[in-house]
mmCIF file of N, CA and C in Angstrom:
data_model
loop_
_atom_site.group_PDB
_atom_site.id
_atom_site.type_symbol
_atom_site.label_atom_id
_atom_site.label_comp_id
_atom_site.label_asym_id
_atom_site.label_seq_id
_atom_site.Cartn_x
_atom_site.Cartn_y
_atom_site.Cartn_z
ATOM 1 N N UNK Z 1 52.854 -27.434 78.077
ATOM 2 C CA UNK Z 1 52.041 -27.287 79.249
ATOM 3 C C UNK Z 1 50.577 -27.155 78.861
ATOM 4 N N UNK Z 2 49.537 -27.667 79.649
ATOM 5 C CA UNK Z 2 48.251 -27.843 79.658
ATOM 6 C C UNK Z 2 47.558 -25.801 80.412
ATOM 7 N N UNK Z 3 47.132 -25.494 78.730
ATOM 8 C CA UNK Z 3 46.321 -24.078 79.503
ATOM 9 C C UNK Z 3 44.978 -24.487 79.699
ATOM 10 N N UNK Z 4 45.128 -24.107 80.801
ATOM 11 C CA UNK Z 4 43.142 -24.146 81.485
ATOM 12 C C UNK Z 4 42.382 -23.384 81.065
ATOM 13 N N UNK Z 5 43.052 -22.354 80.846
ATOM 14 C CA UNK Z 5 41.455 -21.445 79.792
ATOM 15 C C UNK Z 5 41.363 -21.290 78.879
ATOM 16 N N UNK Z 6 41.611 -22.538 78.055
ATOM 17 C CA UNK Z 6 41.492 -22.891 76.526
ATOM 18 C C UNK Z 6 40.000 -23.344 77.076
ATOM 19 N N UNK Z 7 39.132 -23.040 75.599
ATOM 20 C CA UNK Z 7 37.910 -23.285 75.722
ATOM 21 C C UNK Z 7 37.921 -23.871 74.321
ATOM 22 N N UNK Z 8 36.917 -24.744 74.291
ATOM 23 C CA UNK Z 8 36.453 -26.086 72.748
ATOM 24 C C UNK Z 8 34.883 -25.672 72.795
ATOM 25 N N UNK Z 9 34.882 -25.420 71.396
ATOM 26 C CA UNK Z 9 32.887 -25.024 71.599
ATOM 27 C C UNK Z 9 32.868 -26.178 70.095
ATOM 28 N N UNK Z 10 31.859 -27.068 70.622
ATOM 29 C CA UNK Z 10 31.317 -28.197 70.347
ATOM 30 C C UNK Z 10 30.330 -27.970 69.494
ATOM 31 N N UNK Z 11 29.350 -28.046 68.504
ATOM 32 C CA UNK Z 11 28.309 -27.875 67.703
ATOM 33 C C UNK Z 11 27.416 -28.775 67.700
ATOM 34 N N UNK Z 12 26.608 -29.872 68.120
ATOM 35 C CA UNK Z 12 25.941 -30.792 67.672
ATOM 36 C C UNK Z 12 24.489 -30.513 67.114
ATOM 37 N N UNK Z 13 24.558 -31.301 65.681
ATOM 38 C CA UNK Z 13 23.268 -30.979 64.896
ATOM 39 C C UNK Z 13 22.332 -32.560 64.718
ATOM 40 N N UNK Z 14 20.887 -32.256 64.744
ATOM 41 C CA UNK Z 14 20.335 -34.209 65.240
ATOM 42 C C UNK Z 14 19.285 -33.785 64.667
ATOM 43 N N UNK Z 15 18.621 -35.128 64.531
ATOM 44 C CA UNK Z 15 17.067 -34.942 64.146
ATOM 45 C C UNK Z 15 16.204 -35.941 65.053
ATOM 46 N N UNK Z 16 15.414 -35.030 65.532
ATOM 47 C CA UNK Z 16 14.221 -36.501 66.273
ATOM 48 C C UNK Z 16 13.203 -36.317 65.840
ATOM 49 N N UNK Z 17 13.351 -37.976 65.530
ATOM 50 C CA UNK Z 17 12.116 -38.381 64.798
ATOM 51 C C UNK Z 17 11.418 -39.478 65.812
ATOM 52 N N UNK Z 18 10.063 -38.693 65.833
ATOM 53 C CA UNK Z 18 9.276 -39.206 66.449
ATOM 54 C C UNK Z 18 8.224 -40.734 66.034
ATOM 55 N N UNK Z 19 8.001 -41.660 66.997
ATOM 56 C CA UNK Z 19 7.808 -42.777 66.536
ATOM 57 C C UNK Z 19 6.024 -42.152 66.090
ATOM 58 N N UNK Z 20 5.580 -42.941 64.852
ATOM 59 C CA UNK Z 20 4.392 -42.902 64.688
ATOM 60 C C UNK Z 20 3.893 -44.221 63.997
ATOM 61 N N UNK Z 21 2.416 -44.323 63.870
ATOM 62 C CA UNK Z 21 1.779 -45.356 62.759
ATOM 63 C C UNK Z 21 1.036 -45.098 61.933
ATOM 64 N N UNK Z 22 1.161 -45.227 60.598
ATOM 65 C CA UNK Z 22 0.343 -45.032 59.580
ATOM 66 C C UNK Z 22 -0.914 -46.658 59.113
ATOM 67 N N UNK Z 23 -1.663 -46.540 58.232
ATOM 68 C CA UNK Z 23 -2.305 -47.509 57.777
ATOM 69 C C UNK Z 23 -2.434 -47.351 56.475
ATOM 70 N N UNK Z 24 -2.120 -49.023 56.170
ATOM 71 C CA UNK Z 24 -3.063 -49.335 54.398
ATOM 72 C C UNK Z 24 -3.308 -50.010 54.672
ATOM 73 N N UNK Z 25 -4.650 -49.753 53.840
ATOM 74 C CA UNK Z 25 -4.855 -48.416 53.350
ATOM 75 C C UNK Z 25 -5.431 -47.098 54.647
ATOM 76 N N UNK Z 26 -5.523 -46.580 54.337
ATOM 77 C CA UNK Z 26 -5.633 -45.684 54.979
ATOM 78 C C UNK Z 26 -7.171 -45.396 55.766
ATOM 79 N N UNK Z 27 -8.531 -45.735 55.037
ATOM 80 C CA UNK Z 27 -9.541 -45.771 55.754
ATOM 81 C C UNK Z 27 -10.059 -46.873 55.419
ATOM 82 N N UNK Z 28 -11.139 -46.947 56.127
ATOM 83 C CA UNK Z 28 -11.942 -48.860 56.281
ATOM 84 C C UNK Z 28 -13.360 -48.413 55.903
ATOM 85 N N UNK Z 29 -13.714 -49.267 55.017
ATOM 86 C CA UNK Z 29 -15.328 -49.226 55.079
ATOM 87 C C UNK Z 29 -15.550 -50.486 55.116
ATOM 88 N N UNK Z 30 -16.899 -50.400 55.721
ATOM 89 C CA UNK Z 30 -17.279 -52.151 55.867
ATOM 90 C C UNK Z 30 -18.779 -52.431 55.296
ATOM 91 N N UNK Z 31 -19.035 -53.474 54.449
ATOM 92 C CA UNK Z 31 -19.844 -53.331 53.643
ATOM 93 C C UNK Z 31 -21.262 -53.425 54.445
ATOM 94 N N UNK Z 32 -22.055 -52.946 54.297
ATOM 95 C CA UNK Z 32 -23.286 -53.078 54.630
ATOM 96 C C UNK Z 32 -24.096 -54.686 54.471
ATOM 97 N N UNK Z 33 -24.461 -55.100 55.869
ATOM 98 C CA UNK Z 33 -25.144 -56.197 56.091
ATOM 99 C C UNK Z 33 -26.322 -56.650 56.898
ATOM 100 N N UNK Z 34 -26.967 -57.939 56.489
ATOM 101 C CA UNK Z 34 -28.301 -57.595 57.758
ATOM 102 C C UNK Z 34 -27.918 -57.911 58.712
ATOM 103 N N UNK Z 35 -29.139 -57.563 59.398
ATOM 104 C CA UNK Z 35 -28.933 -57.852 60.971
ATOM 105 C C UNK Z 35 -28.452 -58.972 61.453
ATOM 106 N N UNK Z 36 -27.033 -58.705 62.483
ATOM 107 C CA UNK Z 36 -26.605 -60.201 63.359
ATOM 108 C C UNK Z 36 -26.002 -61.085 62.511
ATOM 109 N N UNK Z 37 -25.348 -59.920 61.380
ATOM 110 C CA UNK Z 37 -24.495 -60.843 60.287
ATOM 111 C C UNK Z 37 -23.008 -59.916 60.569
ATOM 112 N N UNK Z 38 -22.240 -60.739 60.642
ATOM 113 C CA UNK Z 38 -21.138 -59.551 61.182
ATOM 114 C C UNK Z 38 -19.930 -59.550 59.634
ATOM 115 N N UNK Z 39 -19.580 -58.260 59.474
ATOM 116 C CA UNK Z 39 -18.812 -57.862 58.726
ATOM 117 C C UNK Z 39 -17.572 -57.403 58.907
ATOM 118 N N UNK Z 40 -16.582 -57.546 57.966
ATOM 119 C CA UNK Z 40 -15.346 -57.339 58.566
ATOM 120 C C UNK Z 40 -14.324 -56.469 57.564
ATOM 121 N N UNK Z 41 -13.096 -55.993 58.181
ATOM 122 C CA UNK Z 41 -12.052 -55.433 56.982
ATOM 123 C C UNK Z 41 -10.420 -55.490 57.682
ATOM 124 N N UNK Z 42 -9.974 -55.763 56.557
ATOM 125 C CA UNK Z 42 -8.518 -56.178 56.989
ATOM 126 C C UNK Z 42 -7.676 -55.089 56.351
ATOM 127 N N UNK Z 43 -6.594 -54.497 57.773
ATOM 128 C CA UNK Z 43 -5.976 -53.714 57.020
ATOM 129 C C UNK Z 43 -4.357 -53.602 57.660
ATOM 130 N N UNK Z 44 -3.268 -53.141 57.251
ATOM 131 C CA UNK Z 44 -2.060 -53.074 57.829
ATOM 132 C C UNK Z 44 -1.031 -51.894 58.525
ATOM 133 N N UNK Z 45 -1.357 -51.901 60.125
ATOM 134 C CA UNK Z 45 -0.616 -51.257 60.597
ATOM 135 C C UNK Z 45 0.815 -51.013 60.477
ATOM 136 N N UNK Z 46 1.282 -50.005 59.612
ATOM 137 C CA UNK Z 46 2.679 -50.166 59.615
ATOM 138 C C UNK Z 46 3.343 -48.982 60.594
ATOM 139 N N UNK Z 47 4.280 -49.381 61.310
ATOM 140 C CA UNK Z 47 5.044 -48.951 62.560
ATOM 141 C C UNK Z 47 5.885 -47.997 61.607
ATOM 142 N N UNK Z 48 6.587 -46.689 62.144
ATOM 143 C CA UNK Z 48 7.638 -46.210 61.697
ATOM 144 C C UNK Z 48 8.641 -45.564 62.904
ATOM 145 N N UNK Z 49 9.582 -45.089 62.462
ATOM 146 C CA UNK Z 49 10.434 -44.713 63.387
ATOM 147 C C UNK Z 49 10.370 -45.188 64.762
ATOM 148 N N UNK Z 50 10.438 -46.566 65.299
ATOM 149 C CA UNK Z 50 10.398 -46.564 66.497
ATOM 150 C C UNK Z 50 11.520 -47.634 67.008
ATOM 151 N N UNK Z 51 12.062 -46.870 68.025
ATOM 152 C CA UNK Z 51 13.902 -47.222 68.437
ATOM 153 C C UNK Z 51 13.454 -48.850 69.461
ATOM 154 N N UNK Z 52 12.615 -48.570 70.375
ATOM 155 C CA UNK Z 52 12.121 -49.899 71.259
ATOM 156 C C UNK Z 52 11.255 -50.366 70.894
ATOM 157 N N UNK Z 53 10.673 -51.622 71.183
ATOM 158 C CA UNK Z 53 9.375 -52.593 71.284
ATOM 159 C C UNK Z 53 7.981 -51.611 71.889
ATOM 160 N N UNK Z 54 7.195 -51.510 71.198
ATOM 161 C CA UNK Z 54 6.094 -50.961 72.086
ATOM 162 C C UNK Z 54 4.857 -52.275 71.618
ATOM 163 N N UNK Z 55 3.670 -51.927 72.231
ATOM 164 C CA UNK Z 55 2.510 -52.668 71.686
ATOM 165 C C UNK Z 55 1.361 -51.416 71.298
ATOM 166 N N UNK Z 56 0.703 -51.595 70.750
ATOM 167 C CA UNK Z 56 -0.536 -50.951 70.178
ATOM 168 C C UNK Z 56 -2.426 -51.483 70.760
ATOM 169 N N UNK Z 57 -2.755 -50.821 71.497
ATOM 170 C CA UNK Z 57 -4.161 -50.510 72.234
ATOM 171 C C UNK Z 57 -5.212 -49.809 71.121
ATOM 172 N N UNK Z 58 -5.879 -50.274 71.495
ATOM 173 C CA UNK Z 58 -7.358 -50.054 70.442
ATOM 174 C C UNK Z 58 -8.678 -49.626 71.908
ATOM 175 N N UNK Z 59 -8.712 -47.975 71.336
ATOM 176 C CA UNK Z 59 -10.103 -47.776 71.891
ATOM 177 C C UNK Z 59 -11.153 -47.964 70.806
ATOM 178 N N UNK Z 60 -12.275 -48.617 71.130
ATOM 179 C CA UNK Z 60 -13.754 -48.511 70.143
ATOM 180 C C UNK Z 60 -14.242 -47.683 70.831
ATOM 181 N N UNK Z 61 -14.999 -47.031 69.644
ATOM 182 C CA UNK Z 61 -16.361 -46.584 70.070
ATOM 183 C C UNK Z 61 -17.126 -46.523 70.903
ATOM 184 N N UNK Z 62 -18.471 -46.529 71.673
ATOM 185 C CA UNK Z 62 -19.483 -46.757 71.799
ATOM 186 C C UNK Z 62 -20.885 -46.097 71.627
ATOM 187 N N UNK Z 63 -21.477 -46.937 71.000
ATOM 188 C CA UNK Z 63 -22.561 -45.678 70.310
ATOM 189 C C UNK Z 63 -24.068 -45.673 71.068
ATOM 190 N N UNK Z 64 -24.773 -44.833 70.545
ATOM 191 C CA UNK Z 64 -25.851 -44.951 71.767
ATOM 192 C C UNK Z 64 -27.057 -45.200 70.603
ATOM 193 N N UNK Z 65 -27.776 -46.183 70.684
ATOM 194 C CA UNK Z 65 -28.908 -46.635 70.060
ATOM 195 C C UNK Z 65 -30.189 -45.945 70.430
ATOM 196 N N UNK Z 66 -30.920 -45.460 69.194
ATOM 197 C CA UNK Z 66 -32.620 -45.434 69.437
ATOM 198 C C UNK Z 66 -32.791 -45.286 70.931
ATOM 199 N N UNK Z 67 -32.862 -46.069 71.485
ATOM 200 C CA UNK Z 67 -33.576 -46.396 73.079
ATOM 201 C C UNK Z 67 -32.940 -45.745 74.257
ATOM 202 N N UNK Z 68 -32.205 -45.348 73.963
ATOM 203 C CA UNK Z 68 -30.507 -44.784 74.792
ATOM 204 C C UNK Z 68 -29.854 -45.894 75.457
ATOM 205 N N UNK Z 69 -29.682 -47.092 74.942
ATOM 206 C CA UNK Z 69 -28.914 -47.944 75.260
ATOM 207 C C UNK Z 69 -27.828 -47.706 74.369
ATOM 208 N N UNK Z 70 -26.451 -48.202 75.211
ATOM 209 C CA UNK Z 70 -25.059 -48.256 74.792
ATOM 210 C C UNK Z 70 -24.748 -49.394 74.072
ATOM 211 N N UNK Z 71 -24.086 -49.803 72.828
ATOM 212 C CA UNK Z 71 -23.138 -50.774 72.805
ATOM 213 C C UNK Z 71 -22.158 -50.782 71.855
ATOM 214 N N UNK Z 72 -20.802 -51.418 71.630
ATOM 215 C CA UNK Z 72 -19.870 -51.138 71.318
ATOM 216 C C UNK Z 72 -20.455 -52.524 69.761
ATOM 217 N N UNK Z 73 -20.956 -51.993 68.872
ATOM 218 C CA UNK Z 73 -20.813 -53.268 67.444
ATOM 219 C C UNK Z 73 -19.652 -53.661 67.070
ATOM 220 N N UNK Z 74 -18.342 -52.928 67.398
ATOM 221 C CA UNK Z 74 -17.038 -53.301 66.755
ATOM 222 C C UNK Z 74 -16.211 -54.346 67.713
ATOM 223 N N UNK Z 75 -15.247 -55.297 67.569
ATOM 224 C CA UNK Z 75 -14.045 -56.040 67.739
ATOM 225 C C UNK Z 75 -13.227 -56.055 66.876
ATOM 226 N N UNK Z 76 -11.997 -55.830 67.460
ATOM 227 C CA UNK Z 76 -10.714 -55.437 67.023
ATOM 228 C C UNK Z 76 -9.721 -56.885 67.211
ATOM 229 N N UNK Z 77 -9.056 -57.849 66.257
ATOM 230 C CA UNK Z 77 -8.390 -58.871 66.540
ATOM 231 C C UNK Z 77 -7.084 -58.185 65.544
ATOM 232 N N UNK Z 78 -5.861 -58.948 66.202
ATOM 233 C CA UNK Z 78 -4.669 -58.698 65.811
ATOM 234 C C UNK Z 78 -4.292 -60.627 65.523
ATOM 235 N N UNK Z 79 -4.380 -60.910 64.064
ATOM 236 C CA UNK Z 79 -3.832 -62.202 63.744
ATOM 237 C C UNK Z 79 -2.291 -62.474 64.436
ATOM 238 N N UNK Z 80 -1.509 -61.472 63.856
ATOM 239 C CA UNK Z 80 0.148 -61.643 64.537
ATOM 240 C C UNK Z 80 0.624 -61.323 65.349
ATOM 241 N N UNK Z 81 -0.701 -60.715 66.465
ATOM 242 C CA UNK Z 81 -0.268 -59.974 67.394
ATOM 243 C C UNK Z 81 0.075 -58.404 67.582
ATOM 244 N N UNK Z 82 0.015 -57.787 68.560
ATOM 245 C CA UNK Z 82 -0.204 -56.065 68.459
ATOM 246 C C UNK Z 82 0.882 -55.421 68.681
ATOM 247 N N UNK Z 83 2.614 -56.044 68.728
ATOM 248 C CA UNK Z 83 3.459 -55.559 69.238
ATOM 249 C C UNK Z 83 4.409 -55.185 68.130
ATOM 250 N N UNK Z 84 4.735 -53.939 68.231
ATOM 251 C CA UNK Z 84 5.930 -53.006 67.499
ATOM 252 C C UNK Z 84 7.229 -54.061 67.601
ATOM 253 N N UNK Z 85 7.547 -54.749 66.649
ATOM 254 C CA UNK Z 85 8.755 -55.548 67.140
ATOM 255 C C UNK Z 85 9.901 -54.889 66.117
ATOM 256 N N UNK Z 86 11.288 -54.675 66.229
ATOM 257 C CA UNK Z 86 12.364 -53.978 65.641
ATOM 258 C C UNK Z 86 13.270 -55.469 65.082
ATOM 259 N N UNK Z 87 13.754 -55.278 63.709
ATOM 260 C CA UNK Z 87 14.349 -56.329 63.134
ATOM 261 C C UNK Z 87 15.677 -55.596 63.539
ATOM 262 N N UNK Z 88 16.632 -57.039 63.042
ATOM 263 C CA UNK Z 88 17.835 -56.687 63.663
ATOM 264 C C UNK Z 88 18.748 -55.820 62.869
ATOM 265 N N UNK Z 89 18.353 -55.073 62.045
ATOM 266 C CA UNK Z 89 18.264 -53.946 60.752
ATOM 267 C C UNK Z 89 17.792 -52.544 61.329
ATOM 268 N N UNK Z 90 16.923 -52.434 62.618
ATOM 269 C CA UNK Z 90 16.078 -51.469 63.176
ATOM 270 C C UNK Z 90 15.288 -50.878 62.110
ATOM 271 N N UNK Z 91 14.688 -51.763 61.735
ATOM 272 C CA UNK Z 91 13.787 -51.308 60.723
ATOM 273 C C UNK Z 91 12.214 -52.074 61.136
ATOM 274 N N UNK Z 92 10.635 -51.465 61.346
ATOM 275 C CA UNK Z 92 10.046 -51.940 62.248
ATOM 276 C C UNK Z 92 8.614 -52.229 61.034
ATOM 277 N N UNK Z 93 8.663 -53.697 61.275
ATOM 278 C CA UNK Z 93 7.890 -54.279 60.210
ATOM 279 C C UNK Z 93 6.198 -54.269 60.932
ATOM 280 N N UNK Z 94 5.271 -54.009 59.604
ATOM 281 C CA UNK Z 94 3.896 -53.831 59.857
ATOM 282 C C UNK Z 94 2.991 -55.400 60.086
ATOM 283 N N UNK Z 95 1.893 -55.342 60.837
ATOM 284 C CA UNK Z 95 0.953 -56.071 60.832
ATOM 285 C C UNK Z 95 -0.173 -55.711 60.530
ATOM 286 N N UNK Z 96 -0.967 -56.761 60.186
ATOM 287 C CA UNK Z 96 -2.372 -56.970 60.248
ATOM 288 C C UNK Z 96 -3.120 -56.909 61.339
ATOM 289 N N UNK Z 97 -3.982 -55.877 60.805
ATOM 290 C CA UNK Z 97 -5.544 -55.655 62.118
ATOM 291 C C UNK Z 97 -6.726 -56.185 61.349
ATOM 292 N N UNK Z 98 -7.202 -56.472 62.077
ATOM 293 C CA UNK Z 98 -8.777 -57.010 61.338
ATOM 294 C C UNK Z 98 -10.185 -56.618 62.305
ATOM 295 N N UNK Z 99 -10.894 -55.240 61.437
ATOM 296 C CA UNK Z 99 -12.377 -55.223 62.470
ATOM 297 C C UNK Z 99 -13.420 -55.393 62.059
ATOM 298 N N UNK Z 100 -13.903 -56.128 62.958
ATOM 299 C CA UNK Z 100 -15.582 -56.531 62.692
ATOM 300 C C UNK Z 100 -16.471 -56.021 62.994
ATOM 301 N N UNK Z 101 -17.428 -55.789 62.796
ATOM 302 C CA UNK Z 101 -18.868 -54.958 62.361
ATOM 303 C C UNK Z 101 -20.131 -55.971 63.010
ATOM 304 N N UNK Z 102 -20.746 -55.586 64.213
ATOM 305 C CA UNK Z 102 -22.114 -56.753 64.118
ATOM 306 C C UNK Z 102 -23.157 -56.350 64.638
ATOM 307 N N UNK Z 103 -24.433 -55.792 64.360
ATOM 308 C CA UNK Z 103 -25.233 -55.276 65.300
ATOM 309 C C UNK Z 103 -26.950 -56.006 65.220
ATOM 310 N N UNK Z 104 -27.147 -55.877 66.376
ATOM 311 C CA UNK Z 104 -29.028 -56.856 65.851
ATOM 312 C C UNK Z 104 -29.984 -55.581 66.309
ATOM 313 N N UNK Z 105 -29.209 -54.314 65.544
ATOM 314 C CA UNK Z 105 -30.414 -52.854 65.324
ATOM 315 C C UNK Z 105 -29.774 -52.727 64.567
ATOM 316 N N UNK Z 106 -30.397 -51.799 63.731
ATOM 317 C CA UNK Z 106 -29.931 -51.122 62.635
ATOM 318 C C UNK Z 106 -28.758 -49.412 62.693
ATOM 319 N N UNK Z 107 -28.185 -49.680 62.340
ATOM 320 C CA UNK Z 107 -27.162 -48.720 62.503
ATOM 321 C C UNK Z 107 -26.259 -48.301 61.594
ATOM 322 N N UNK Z 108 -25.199 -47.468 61.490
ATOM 323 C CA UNK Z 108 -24.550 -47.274 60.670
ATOM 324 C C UNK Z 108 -23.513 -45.573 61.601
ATOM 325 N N UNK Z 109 -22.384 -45.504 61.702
ATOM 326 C CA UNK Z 109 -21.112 -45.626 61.681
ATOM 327 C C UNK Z 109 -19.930 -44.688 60.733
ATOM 328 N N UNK Z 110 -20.386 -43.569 61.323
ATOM 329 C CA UNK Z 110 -18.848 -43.182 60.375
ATOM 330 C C UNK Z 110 -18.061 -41.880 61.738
ATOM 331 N N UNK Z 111 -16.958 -42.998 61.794
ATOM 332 C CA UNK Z 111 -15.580 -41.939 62.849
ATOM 333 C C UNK Z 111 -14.471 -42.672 63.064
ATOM 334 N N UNK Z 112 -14.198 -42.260 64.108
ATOM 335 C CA UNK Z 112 -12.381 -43.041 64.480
ATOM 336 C C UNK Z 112 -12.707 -44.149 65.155
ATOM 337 N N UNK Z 113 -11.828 -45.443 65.289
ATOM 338 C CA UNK Z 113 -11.301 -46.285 65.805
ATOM 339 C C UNK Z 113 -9.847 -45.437 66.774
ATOM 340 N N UNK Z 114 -9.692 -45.388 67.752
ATOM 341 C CA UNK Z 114 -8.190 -44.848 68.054
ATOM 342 C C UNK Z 114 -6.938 -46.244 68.601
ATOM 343 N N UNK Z 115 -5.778 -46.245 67.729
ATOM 344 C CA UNK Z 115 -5.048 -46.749 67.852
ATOM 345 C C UNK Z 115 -3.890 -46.095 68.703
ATOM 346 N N UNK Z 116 -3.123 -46.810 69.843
ATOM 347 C CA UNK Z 116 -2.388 -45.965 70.942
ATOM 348 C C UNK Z 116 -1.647 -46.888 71.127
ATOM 349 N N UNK Z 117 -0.014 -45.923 70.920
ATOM 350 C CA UNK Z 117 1.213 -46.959 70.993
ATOM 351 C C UNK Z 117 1.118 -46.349 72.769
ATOM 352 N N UNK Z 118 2.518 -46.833 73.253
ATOM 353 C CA UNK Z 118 2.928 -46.749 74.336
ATOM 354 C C UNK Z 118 4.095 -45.449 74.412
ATOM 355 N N UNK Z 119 4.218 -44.889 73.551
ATOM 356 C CA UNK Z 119 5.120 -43.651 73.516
ATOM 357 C C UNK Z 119 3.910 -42.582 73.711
#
């Protein structure tokens, strides 16, 4: 016969791991050039732990010049494209970012670029 006040105590032990992105290398410098010559650096976003497809958003800067005018010197291009894609392994392979540098004042630049998945 089936007793009803038998009780089953269950244990479950897990780990969550949260999706993140690292880079190599890890920081960018971009070489110093003259004016209205634009400079660039290539580097590789690699994806980790992440279970779905996301894509990756790029805020720049914007800096405020001498005069108090605004403008953003940086562009951000993705050769292969900006999307977290998962092999059929679930293992989540890195791309290439590439940013460029161009200004017709003189300037110079040191902080974050922010990169923003969708998690």
């Amino acid at each position: 016969l089936y007793d009803k006040s038998s009780q089953y105590k269950v244990t479950l032990f897990g780990t969550v791991k949260l999706p993140k992105i690292s880079f190599h290398p890890p920081f960018l410098m971009l070489m110093p050039v003259p004016l209205d010559v634009e400079t660039e650096g290539v580097f590789t976003i690699i994806p980790e732990d992440y279970v779905r497809p996301s894509q990756i958003r790029v805020e720049l800067p914007e800096l405020v010049l001498a005069d108090g005018a605004k403008t953003c010197p940086f562009s951000v291009q993705f050769p292969e494209g900006q999307d977290i894609v998962l092999s059929s392994d679930g293992r989540n392979h890195g791309f290439i970012c590439r940013v460029s540098f161009r200004s017709s004042e003189p300037m110079s630049y040191l902080g974050d670029i922010v990169f923003i998945d969708e998690e």
